[in-house]
Short mmCIF file of C-alpha atoms and ligand atoms in Angstrom, two decimals:
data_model
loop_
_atom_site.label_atom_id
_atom_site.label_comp_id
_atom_site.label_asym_id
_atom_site.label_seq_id
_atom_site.Cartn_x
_atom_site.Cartn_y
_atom_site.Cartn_z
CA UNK A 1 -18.76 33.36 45.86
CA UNK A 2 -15.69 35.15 45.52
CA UNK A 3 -13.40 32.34 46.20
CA UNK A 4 -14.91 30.21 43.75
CA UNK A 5 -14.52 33.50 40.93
CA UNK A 6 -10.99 33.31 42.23
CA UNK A 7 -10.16 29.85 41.58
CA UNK A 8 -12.18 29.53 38.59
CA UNK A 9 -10.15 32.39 36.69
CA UNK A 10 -6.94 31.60 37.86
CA UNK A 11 -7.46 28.38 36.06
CA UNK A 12 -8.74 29.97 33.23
CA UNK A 13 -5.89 32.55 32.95
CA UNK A 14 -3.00 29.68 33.63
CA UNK A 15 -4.28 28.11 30.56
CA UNK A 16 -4.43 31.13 28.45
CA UNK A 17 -2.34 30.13 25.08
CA UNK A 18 -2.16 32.88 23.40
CA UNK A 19 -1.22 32.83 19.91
CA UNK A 20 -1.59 36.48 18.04
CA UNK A 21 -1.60 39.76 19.13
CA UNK A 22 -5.29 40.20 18.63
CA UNK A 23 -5.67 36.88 21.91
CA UNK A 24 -3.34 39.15 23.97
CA UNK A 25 -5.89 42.25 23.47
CA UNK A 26 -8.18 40.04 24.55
CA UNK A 27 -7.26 38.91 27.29
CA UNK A 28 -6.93 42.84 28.13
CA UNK A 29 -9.96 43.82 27.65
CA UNK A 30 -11.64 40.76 29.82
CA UNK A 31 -9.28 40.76 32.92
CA UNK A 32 -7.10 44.23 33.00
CA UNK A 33 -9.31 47.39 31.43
CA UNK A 34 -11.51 49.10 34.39
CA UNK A 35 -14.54 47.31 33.34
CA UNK A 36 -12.72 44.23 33.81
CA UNK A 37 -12.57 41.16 35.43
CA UNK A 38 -9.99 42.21 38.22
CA UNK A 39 -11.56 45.43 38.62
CA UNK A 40 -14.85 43.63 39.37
CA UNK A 41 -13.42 41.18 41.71
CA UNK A 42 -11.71 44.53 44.05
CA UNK A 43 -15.37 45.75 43.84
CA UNK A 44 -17.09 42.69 45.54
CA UNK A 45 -14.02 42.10 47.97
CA UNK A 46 -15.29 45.15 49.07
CA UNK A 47 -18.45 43.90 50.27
CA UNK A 48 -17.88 41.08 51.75
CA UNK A 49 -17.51 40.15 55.58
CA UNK A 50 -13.96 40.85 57.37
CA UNK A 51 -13.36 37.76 58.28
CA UNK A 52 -13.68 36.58 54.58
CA UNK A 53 -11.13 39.98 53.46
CA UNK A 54 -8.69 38.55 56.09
CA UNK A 55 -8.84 35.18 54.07
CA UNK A 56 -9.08 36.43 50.74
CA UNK A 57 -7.27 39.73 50.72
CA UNK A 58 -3.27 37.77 49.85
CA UNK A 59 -4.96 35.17 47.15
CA UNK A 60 -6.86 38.35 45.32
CA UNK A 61 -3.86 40.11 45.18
CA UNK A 62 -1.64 37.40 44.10
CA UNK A 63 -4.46 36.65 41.25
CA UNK A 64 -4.20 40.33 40.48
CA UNK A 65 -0.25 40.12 39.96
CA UNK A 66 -0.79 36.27 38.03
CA UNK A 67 -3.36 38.34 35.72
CA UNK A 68 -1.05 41.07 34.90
CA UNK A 69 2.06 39.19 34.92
CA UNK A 70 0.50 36.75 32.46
CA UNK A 71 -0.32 39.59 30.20
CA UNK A 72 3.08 41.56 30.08
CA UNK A 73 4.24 37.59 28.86
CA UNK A 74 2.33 37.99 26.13
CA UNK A 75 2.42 41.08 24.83
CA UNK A 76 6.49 40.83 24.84
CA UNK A 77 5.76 37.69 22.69
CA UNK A 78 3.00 38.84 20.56
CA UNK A 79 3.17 42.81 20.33
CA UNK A 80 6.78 43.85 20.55
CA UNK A 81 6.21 44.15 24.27
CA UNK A 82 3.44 47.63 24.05
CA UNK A 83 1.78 46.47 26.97
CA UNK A 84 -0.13 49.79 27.42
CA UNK A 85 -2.00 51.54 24.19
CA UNK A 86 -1.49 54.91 25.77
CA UNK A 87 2.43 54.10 26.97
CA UNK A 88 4.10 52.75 23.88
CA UNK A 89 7.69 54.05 24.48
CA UNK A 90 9.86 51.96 26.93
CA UNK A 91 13.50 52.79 28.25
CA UNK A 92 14.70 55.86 29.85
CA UNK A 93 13.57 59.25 28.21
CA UNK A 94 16.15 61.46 29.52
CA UNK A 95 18.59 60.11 27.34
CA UNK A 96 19.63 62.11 24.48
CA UNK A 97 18.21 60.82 21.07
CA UNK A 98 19.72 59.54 18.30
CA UNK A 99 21.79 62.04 16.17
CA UNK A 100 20.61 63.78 12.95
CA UNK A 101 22.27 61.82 9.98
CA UNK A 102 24.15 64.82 8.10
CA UNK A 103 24.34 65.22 4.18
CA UNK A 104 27.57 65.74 2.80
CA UNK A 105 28.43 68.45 0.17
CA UNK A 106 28.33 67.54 -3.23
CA UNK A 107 31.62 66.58 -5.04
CA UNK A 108 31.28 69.52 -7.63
CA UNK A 109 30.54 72.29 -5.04
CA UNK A 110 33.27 70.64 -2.86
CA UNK A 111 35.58 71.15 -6.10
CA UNK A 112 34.19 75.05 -7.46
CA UNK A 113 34.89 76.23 -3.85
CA UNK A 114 38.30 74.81 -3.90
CA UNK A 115 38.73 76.54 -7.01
CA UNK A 116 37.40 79.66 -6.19
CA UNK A 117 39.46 79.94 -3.08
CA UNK A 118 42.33 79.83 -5.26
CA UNK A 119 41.73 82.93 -7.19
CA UNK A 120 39.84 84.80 -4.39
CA UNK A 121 43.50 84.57 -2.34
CA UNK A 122 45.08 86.30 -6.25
CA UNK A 123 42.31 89.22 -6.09
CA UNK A 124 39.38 87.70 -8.09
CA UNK A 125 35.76 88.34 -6.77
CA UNK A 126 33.02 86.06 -7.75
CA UNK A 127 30.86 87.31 -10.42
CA UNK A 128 26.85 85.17 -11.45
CA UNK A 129 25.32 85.73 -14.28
CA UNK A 130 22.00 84.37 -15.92
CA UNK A 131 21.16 81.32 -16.92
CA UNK A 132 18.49 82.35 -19.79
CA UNK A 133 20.11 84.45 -21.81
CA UNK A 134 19.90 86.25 -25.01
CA UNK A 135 22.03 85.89 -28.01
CA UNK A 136 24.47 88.58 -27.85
CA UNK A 137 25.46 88.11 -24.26
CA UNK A 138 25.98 84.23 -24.91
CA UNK A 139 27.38 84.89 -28.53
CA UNK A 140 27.25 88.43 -30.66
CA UNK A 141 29.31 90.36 -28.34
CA UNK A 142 32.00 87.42 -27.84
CA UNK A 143 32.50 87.45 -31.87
CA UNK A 144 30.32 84.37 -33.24
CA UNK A 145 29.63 84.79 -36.96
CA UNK A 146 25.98 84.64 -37.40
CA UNK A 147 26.78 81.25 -39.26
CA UNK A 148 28.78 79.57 -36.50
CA UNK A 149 28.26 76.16 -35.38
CA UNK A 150 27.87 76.38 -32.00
CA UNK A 151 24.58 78.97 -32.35
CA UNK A 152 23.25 75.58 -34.03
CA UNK A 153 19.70 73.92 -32.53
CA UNK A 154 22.16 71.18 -32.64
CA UNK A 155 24.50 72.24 -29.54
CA UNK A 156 22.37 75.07 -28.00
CA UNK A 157 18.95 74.86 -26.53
CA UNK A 158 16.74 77.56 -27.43
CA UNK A 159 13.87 78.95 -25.25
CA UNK A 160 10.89 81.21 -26.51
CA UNK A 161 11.42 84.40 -25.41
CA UNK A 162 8.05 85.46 -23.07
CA UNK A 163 6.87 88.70 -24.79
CA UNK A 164 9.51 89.81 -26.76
CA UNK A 165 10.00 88.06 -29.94
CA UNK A 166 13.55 87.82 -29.10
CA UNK A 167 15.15 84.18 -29.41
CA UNK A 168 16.39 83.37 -25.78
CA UNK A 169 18.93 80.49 -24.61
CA UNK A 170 20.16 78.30 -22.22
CA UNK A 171 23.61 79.51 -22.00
CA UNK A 172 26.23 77.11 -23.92
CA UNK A 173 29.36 78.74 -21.14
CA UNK A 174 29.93 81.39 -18.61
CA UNK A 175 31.66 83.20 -21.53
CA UNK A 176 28.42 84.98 -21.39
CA UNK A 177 29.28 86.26 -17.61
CA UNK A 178 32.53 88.12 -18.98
CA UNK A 179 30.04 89.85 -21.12
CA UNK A 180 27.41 91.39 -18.78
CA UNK A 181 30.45 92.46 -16.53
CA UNK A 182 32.83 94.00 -19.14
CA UNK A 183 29.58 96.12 -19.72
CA UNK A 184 28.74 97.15 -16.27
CA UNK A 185 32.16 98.06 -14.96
CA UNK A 186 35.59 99.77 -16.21
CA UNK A 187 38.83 98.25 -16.04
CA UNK A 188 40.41 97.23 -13.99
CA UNK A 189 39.38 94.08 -12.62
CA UNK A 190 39.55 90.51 -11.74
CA UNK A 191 36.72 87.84 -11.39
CA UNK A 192 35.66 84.35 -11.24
CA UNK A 193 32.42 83.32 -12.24
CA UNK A 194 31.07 79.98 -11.60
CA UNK A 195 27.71 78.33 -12.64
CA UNK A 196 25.51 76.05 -14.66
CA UNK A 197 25.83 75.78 -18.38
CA UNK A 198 23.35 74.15 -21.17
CA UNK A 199 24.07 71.69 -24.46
CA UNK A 200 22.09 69.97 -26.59
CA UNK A 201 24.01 66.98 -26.06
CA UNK A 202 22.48 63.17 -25.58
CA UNK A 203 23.27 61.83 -22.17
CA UNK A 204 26.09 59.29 -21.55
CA UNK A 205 28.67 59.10 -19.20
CA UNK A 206 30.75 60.89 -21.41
CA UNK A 207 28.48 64.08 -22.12
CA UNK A 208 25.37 65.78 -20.42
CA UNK A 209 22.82 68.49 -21.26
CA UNK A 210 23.65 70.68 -18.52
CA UNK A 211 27.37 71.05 -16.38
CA UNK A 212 29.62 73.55 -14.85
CA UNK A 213 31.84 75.72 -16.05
CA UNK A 214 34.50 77.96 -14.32
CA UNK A 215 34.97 81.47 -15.81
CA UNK A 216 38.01 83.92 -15.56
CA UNK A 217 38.69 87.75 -16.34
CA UNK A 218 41.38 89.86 -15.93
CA UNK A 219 41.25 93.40 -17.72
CA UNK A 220 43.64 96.25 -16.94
CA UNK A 221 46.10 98.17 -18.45
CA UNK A 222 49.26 95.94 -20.29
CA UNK A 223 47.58 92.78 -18.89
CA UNK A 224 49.76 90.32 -21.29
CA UNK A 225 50.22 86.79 -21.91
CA UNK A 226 52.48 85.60 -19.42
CA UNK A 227 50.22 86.99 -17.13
CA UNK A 228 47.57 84.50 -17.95
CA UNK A 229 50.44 81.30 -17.81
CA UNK A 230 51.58 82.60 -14.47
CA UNK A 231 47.97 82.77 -13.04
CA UNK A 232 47.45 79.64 -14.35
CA UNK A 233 50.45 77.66 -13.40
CA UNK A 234 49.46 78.87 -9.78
CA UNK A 235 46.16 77.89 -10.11
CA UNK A 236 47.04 73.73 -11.00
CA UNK A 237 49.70 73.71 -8.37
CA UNK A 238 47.80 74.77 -6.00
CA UNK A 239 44.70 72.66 -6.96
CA UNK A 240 46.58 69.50 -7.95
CA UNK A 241 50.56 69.41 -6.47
CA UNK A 242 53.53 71.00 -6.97
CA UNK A 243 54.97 68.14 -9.13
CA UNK A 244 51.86 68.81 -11.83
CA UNK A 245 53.18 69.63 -15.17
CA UNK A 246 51.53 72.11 -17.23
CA UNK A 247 51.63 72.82 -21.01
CA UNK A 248 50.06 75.40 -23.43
CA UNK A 249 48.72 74.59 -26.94
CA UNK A 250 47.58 77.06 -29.77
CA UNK A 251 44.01 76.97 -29.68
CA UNK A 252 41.02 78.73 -31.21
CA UNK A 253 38.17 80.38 -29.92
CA UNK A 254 35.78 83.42 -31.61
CA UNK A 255 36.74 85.81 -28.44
CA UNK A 256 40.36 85.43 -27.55
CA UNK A 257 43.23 86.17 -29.76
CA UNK A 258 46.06 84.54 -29.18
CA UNK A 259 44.04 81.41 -27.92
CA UNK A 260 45.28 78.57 -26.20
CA UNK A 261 44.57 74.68 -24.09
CA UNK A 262 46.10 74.09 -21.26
CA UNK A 263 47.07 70.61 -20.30
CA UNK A 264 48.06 68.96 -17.01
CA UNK A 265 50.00 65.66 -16.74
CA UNK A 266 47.37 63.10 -16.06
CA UNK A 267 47.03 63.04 -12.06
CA UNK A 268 46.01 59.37 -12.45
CA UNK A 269 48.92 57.80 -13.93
CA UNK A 270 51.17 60.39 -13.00
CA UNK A 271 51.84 60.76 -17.19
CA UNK A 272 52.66 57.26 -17.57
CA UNK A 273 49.87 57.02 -19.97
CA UNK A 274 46.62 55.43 -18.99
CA UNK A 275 42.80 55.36 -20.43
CA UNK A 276 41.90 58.31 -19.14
CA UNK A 277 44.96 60.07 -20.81
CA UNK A 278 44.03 57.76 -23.76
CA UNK A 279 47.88 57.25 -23.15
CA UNK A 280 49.04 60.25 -23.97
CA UNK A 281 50.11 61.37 -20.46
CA UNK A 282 48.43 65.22 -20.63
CA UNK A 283 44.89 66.15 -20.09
CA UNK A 284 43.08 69.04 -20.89
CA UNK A 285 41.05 71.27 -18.55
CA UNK A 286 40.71 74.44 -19.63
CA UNK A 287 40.76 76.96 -23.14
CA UNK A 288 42.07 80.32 -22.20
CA UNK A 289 43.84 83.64 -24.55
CA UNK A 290 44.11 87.33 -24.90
CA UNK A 291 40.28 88.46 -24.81
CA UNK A 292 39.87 90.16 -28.70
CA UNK A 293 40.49 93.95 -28.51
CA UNK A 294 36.64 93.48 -30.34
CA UNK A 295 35.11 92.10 -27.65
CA UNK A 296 36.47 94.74 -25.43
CA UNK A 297 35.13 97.36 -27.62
CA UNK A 298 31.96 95.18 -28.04
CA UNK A 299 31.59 95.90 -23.86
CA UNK A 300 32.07 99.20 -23.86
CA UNK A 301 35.99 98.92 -22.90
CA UNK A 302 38.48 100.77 -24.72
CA UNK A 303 40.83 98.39 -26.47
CA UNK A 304 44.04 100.81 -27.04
CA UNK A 305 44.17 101.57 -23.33
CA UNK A 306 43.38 98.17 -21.96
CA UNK A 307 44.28 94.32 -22.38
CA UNK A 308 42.84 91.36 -20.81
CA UNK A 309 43.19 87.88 -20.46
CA UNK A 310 40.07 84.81 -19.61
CA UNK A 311 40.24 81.47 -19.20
CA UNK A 312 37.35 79.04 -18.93
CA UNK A 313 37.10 75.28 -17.50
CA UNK A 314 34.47 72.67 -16.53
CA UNK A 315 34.01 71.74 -13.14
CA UNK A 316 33.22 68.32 -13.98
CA UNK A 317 36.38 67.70 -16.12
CA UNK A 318 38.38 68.91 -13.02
CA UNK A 319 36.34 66.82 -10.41
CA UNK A 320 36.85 63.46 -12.30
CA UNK A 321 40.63 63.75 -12.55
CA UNK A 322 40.67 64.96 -8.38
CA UNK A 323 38.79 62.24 -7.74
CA UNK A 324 38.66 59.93 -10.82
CA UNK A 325 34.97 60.11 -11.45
CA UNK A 326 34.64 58.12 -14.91
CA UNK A 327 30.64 58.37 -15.45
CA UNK A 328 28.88 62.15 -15.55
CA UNK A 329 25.95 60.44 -14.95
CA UNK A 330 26.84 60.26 -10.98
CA UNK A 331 26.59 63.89 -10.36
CA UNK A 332 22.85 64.48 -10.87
CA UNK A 333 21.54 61.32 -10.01
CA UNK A 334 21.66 61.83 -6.61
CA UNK A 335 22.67 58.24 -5.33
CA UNK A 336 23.49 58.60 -1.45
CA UNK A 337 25.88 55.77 -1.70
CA UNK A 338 28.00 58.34 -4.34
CA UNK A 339 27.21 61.28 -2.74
CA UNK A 340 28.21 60.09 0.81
CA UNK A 341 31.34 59.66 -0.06
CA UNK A 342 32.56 62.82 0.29
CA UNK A 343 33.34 65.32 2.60
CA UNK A 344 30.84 66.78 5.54
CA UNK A 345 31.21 70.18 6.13
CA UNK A 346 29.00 71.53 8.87
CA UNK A 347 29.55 75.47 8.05
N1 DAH B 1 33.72 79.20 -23.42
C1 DAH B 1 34.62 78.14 -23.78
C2 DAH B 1 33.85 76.80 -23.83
O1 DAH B 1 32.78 76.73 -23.32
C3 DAH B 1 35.73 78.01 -22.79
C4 DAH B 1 36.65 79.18 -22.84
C5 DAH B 1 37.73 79.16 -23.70
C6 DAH B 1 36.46 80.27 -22.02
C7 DAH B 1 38.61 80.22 -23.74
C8 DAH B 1 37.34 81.35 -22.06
C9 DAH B 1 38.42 81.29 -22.93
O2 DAH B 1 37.20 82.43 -21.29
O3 DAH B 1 39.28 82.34 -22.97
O4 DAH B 1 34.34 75.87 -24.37
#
């Protein structure tokens, strides 16, 4: 009889303990799918008499409620509260869902842009060159000897050139950039020329096989020294403060004559001497000079009618004293927590 069905699951279902997720599905499938228990008790209260319906309509319905109510228990204890397989998501869909977590630019593009904002407001353009390239872009035509050091295995990486039998490289500096433009254009002009340079160097947080270097040309007629020192003295005031200091120190390299360093007083101690400094109060950040009158003739530019002056800097160097960076290691290994601290951009 259907009274007695009535009874006799009620009592089953108010002692229903469940005690994993696997007793709640159970209890599903018996009492709640269609095939089910309370599905099967709707059918027969169909058949019966009226009189009985009048009696039995309330208590079905009420078992109907106990059965699902004592389900929707369960599952909130035992399955995170899915009570439906084919409705998992609960809450109000309209609202707007949760934001995209943004990246953030990386310190040493943050740093090159800054830089190359600087000389794009003085008239430079930005210039790319290769990254592969072949000896006399990366070292003939800037006047290294055959015998110099740096064209050792020791410093420079060497890759086999495809077909040609030529000896390629990784390029040791954007020194090599100056090059290919000197040979495609006539004086006079102005460009900056940032990008990714290669040394055979073992990794530490000192030194790294590949970093960034900032390159600078100027060639046009009586292009001179001070020139250079006034670009330059622009360029760290408006990179690091007004108060910086800035000095000049005879230098050497194969492809400027007169060559020089240029120090800044140490933006972390302010010159007071500190271990960065190794207490000397300066830093250095860049080598710069008078390109050679060879290398101009080297590129194709004539030397009696026109004068020019580079300069050349790592990106690195400069990032660590903006934002006193003290391991190199940081800016490839891609740790969020390091990388998230800096600046989101969303152009
Ligand atoms: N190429 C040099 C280096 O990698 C840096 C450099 C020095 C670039 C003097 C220049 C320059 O243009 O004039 O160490």
């Amino acid at each position: 009889m259907l009274q007695e069905k009535i009874t006799q699951y009620t009592q089953e279902i108010e002692a229903f303990k469940p005690s994993s997720a696997e007793d709640v599905e159970a209890f599903r499938l018996k009492f709640l799918v269609s095939k089910g228990i309370v599905k099967a008790l709707f059918d027969e209260f169909k058949t019966v008499s009226s009189e009985e319906k009048r009696a039995l309509g309330k208590v079905l319905n009420a078992f109907k409620q106990l059965a699902e109510q004592s389900y929707k228990d369960a599952a909130a204890e035992y399955t995170g509260g899915h009570t439906d397989r084919n409705k998992r998501t609960e809450g109000d869909l309209t609202l707007p869902g949760p934001g995209f977590a943004l990246g953030s630019r990386h310190p040493l593009s943050l740093v090159r842009k800054e830089i190359v904002e600087i000389f794009k407001k003085l008239g430079f353009v930005v210039s790319e060159g290769k990254e592969i390239e072949d000896d006399w872009h990366n070292f003939t035509a800037l006047n290294f000897a055959p015998e110099h050091p740096a064209r050792d295995m020791q410093d420079t990486f060497f890759v086999k050139g495809g077909d040609t039998s030529e000896d390629l490289v990784l390029r040791t500096h954007t020194s090599s950039v100056q090059v290919r433009l000197m040979e495609m254009n006539q004086p006079p002009f102005r460009a900056i020329m940032p990008g990714r340079v290669y040394r055979n160097e073992a990794i530490s947080a000192r030194a790294h096989c590949f970093f960034h270097q900032i390159e600078g040309l100027y060639v046009d007629e009586n292009v001179s020294f001070a020139d250079l020192k006034q670009t330059l003295y622009h360029f760290v005031k408006e990179l690091y403060g007004e108060d910086t200091k800035v000095r000049f120190r005879p230098s050497y390299f194969p492809f400027t004559e007169p060559s020089a360093e240029m120090d800044i007083s140490c933006t972390i101690c302010k010159g007071k001497g500190c271990q960065l400094c190794k207490h000397s109060g300066w830093v250095e950040i860049l080598g710069c000079g008078m390109v050679d009158p060879q290398v101009l003739e080297n590129c194709g530019i004539d030397s009696q009618k026109y004068s020019g002056f580079a300069f050349g800097m790592g990106i690195e160097r400069i990032t660590n004293l903006k934002y006193e960076i003290r391991d190199l290691r940081l800016f490839s290994e891609n740790d969020v927590r390091f990388l998230s601290q800096f600046e989101t951009e969303l152009i």
